[in-house]
Coordinates of C-alpha atoms in Angstrom, one line a residue:
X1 CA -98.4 -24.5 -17.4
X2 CA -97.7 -21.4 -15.8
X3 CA -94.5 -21.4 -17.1
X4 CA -96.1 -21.5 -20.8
X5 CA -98.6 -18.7 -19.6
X6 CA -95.8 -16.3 -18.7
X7 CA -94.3 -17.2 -21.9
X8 CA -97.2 -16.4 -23.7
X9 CA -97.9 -12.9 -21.7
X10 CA -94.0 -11.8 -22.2
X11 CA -94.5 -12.8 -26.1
X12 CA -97.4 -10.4 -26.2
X13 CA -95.7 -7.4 -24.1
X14 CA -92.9 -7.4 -26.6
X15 CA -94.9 -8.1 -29.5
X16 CA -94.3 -4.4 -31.5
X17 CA -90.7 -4.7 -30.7
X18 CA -90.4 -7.7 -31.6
X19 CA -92.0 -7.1 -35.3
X20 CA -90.0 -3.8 -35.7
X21 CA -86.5 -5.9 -35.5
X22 CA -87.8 -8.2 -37.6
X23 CA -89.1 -6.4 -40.2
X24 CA -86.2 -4.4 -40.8
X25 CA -83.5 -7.8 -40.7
X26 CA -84.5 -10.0 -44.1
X27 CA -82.7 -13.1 -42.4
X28 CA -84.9 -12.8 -39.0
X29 CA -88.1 -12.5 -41.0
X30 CA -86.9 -15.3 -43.6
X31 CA -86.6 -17.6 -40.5
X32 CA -89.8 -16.2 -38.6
X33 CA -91.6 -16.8 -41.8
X34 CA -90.6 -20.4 -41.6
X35 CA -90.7 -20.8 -38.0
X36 CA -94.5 -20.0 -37.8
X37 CA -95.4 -21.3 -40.7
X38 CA -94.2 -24.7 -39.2
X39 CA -95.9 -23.7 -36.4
X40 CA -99.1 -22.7 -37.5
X41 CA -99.9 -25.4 -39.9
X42 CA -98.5 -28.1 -37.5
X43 CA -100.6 -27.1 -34.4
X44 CA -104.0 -28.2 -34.9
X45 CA -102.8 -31.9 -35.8
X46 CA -100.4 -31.4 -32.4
X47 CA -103.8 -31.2 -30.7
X48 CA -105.7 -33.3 -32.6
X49 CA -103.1 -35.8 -31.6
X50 CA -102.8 -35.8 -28.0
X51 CA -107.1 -35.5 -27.5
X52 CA -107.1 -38.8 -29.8
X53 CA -104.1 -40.3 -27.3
X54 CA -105.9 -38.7 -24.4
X55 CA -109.2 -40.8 -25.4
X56 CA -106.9 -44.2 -25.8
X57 CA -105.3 -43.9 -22.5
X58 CA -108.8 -43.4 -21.0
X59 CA -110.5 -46.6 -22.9
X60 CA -108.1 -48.5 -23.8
X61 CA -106.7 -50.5 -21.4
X62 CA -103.3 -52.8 -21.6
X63 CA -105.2 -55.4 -20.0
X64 CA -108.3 -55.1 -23.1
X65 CA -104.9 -54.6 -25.1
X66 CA -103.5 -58.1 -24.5
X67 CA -107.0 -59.8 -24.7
X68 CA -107.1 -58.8 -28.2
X69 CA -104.1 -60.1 -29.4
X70 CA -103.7 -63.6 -30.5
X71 CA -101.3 -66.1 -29.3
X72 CA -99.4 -67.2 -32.0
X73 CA -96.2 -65.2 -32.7
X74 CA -96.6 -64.1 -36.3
X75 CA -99.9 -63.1 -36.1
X76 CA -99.7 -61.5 -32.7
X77 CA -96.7 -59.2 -34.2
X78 CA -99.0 -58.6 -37.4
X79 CA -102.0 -57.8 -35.4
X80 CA -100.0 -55.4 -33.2
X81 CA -98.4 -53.3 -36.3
X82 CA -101.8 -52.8 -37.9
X83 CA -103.3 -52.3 -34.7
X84 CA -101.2 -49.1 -34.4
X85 CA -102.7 -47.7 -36.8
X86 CA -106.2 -48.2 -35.6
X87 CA -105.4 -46.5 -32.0
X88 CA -103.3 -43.2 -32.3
X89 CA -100.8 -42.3 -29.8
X90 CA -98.0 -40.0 -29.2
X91 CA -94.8 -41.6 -29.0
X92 CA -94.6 -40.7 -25.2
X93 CA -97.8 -42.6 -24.4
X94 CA -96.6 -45.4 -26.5
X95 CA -93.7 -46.7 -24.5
X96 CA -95.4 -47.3 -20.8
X97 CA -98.6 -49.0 -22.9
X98 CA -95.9 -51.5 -24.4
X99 CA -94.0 -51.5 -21.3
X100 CA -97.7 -52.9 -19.4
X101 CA -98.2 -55.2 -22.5
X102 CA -95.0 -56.6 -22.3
X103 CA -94.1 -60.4 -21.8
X104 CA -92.2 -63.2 -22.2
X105 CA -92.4 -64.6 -26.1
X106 CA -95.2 -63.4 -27.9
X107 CA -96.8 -60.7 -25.7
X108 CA -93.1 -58.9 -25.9
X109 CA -92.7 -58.3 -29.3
X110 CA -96.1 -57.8 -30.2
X111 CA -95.9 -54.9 -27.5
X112 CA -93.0 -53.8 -29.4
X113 CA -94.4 -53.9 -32.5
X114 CA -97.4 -51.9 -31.1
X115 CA -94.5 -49.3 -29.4
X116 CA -93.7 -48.6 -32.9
X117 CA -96.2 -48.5 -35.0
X118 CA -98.9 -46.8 -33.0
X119 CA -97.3 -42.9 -33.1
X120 CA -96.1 -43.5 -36.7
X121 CA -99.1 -44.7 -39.1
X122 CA -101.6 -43.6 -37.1
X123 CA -104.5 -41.5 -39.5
X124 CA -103.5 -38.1 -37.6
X125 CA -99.9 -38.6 -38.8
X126 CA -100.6 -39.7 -42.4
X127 CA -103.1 -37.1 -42.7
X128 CA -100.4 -34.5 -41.3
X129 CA -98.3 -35.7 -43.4
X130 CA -100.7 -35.5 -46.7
X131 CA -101.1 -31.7 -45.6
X132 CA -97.3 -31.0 -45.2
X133 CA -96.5 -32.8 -48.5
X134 CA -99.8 -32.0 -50.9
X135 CA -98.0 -32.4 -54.4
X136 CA -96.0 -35.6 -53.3
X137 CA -99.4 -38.2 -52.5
X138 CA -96.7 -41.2 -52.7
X139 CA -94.9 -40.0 -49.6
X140 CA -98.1 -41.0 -47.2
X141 CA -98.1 -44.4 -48.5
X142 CA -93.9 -44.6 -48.3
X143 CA -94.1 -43.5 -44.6
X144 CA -96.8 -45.7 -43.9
X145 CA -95.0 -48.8 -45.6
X146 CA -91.6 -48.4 -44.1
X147 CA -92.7 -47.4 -40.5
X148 CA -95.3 -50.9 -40.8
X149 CA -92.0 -52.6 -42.1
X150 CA -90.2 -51.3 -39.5
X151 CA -92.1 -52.1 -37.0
X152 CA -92.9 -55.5 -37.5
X153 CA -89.3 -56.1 -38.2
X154 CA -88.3 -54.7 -34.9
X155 CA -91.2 -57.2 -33.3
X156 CA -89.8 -60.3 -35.2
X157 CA -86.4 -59.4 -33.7
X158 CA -87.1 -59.5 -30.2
X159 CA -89.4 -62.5 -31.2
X160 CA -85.9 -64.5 -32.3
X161 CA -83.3 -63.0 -30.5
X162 CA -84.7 -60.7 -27.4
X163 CA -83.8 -62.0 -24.1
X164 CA -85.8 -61.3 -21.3
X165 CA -83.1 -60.5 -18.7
X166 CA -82.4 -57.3 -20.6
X167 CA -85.8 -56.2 -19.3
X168 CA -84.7 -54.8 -15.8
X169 CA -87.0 -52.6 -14.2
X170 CA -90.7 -53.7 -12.7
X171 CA -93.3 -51.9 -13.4
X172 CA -95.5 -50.7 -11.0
X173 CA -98.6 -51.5 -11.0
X174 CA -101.4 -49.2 -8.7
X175 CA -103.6 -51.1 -6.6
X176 CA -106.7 -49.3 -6.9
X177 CA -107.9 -46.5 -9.7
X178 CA -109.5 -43.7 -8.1
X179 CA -109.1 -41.1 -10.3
X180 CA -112.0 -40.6 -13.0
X181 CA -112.2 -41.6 -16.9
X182 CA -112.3 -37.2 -17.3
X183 CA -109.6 -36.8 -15.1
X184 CA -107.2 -39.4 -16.8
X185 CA -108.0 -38.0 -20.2
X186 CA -107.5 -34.5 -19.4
X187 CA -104.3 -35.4 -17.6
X188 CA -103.1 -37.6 -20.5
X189 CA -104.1 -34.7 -22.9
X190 CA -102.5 -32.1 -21.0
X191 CA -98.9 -33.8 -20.2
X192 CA -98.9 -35.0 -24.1
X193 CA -99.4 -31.5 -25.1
X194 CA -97.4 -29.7 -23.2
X195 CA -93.9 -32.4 -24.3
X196 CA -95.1 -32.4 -27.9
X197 CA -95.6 -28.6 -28.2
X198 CA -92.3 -28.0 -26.9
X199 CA -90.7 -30.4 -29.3
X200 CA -92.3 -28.5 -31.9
X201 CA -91.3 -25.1 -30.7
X202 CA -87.5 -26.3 -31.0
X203 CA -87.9 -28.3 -34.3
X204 CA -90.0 -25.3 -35.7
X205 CA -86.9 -23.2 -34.6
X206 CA -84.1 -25.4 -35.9
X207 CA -85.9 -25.5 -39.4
X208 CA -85.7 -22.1 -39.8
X209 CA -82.4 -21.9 -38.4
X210 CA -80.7 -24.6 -41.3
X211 CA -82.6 -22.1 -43.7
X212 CA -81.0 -19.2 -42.5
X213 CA -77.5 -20.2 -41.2
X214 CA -76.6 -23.0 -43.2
X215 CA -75.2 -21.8 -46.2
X216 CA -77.1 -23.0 -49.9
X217 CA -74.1 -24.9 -51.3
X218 CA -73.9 -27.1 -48.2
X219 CA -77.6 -28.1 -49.1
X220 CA -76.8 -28.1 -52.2
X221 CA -73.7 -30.7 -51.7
X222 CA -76.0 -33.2 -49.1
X223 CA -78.9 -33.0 -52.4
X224 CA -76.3 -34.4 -54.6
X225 CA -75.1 -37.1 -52.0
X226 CA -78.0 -39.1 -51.4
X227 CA -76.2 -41.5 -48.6
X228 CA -74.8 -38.2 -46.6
X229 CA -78.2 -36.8 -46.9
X230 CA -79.6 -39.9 -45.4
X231 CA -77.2 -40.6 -42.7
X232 CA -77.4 -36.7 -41.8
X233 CA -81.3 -36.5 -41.4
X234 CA -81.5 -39.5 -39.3
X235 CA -79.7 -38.1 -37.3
X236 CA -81.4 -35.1 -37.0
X237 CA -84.6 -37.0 -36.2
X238 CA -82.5 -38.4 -33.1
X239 CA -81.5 -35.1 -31.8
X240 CA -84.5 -33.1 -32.4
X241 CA -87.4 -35.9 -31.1
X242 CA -90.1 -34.5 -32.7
X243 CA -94.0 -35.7 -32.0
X244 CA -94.9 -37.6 -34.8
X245 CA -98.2 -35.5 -35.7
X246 CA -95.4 -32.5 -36.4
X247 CA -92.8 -33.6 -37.8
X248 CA -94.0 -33.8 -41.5
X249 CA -94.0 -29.6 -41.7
X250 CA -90.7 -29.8 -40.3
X251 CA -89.6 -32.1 -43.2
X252 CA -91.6 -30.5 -45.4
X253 CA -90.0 -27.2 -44.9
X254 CA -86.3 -28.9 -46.2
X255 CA -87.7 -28.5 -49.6
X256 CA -84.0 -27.8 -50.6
X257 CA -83.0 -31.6 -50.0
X258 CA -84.6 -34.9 -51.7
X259 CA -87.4 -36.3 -50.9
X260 CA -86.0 -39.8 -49.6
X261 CA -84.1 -38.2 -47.4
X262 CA -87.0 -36.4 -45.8
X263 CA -88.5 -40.1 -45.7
X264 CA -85.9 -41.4 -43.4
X265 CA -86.4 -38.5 -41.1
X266 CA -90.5 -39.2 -41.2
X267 CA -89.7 -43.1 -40.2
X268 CA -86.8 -42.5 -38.0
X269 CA -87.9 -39.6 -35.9
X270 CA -90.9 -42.0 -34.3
X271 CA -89.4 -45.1 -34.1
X272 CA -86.4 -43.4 -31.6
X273 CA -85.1 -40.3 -30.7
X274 CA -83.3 -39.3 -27.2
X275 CA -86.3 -38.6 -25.5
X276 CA -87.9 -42.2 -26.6
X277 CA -84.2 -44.0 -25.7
X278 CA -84.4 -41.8 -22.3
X279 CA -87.9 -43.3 -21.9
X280 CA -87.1 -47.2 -22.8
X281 CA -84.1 -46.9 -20.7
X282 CA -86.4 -45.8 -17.5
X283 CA -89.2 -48.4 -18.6
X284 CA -87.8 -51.5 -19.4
X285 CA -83.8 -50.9 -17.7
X286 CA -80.6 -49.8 -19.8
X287 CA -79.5 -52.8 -20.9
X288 CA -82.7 -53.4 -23.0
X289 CA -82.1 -49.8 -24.1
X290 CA -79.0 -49.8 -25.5
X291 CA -79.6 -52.9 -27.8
X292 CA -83.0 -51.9 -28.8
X293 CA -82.7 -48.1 -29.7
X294 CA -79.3 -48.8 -31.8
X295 CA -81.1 -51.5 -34.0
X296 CA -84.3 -49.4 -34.4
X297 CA -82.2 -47.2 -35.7
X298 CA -80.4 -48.9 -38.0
X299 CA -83.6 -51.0 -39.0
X300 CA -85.6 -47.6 -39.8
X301 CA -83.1 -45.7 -41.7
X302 CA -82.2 -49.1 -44.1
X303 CA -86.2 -49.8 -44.5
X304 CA -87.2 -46.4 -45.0
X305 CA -83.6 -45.9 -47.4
X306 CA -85.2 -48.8 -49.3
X307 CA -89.4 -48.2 -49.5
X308 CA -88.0 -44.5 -50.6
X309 CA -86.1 -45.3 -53.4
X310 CA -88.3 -48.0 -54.6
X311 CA -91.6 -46.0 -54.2
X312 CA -90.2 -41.9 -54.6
X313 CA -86.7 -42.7 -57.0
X314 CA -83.9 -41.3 -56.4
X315 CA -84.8 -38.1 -55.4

């Protein structure tokens, strides 16, 4: 925080200098244009985001969590994907709730299911995503279809082939909760903020960096090869890790590529990214990590490659 609040302050010393270079440079204010329009438009959904995933980590406990799910497999993995959408959560607060869920057989990969679902079809993010994409309604209901399909895939996985010796670090569990429902919220609200702003900040700035240093017949080139364009954007979603409630302005602002494309980045981006394969690896051990974030991957770009072109086309 007081890092951010220097920021801030240095921002605003510099502010007339700032706009003077910028103004007289077309390609700086092309990409400031784009960098705070990302920004701006993107921000009160970041915070929306992290006070709704503040609220669940007060409430909603794993322990209430696991209560509610049923026992058999099928219908605990089922219960667990649409579940996700019913209790919104950043990404980052995702993986310990699943990592406190988790079990042996059933309990596992309905947490996992829940781990993916929960920061990817959650109303903030559809909504976000209906704001960043207003002429294109059918790209709310693709993103919402392939990250379901994703993550219930991923659940039923685990379910048939997950072992649980991959899972090699214990979780520790406190002894005694002393600190009060306000301070865990505002905690919760105030670490999710602070990681998913960031994330934004260097998204936000990479956008309008591909629109000013990338040259147009590269984009053009990755628009007419659909399977580059694919394979490239997922891995942009790796590298950048984006929050979930951001991403779609991000996507949004790559207006010069197709739209399935942009998909794959929408389902990608929340199902794994380094900071989410950084996280798994500390939660549940490395060698858990390094099955689980490959096929997530893999999983996410073929479903979301296949809900696009079956709901957007080919374009």
């Amino acid at each position: 925080m007081p890092v951010l609040v220097a920021t801030v302050i240095g921002l605003t010393l510099i502010g007339t200098t700032a706009r003077d270079v910028v103004s007289v440079n077309p390609e700086i204010a092309t990409a400031a244009t784009v960098f705070c329009g990302i920004f701006v438009q993107a921000l009160p959904f970041l915070v929306l985001g992290v006070v709704v995933s503040g609220a669940v980590a007060t409430f909603v406990t794993p322990d209430r969590l696991a209560r509610w799910l049923p026992r058999r497999p099928a219908t605990a993995i089922l219960t667990a994907g649409v579940g996700g959408a019913t209790l919104p959560g950043c990404e980052c607060g995702s993986v310990p709730i699943a990592r406190r869920l988790f079990g042996d057989g059933t309990v596992g990969a309905a947490a996992l299911t829940f781990m993916l679902a929960a920061p990817a079809i959650n109303p903030v993010v559809l909504i976000a995503t209906a704001v960043a994409f207003p002429g294109e309604p059918l790209m709310v209901l693709a993103r919402c279809i392939a990250s379901l399909l994703t993550a219930i895939s991923m659940g039923a996985l685990w379910a048939k082939f997950g072992q649980p010796r991959w899972i090699t670090r214990n979780l520790l569990r406190p002894t005694q909760q002393q600190d009060s429902r306000f301070s865990t919220f505002t905690e919760a609200a105030r670490h999710d903020f602070l990681q998913a702003a960031s994330f934004l900040v260097v998204g936000a700035a990479a956008a309008a960096a591909l629109h000013v240093l990338v040259p147009s017949w590269m984009f053009d080139h990755l628009a007419g090869q659909l399977l580059l364009g694919i394979l490239v954007l997922a891995a942009l979603a790796v590298v950048l890790a984006l929050c979930s409630e951001a991403d779609a302005f991000v996507a949004a602002s790559l207006s010069m590529l197709p739209l399935v494309p942009r998909l794959v980045f929408l389902v990608v981006g929340p199902a794994i990214d380094i900071k989410l394969f950084a996280m798994q690896a500390g939660m549940f051990g490395r060698a858990f990590a390094i099955r689980f974030a490959p096929a997530t991957l893999v999983v996410a770009t073929t479903v979301a490659t296949g809900v696009g072109l079956l709901i957007l086309g080919a374009r």
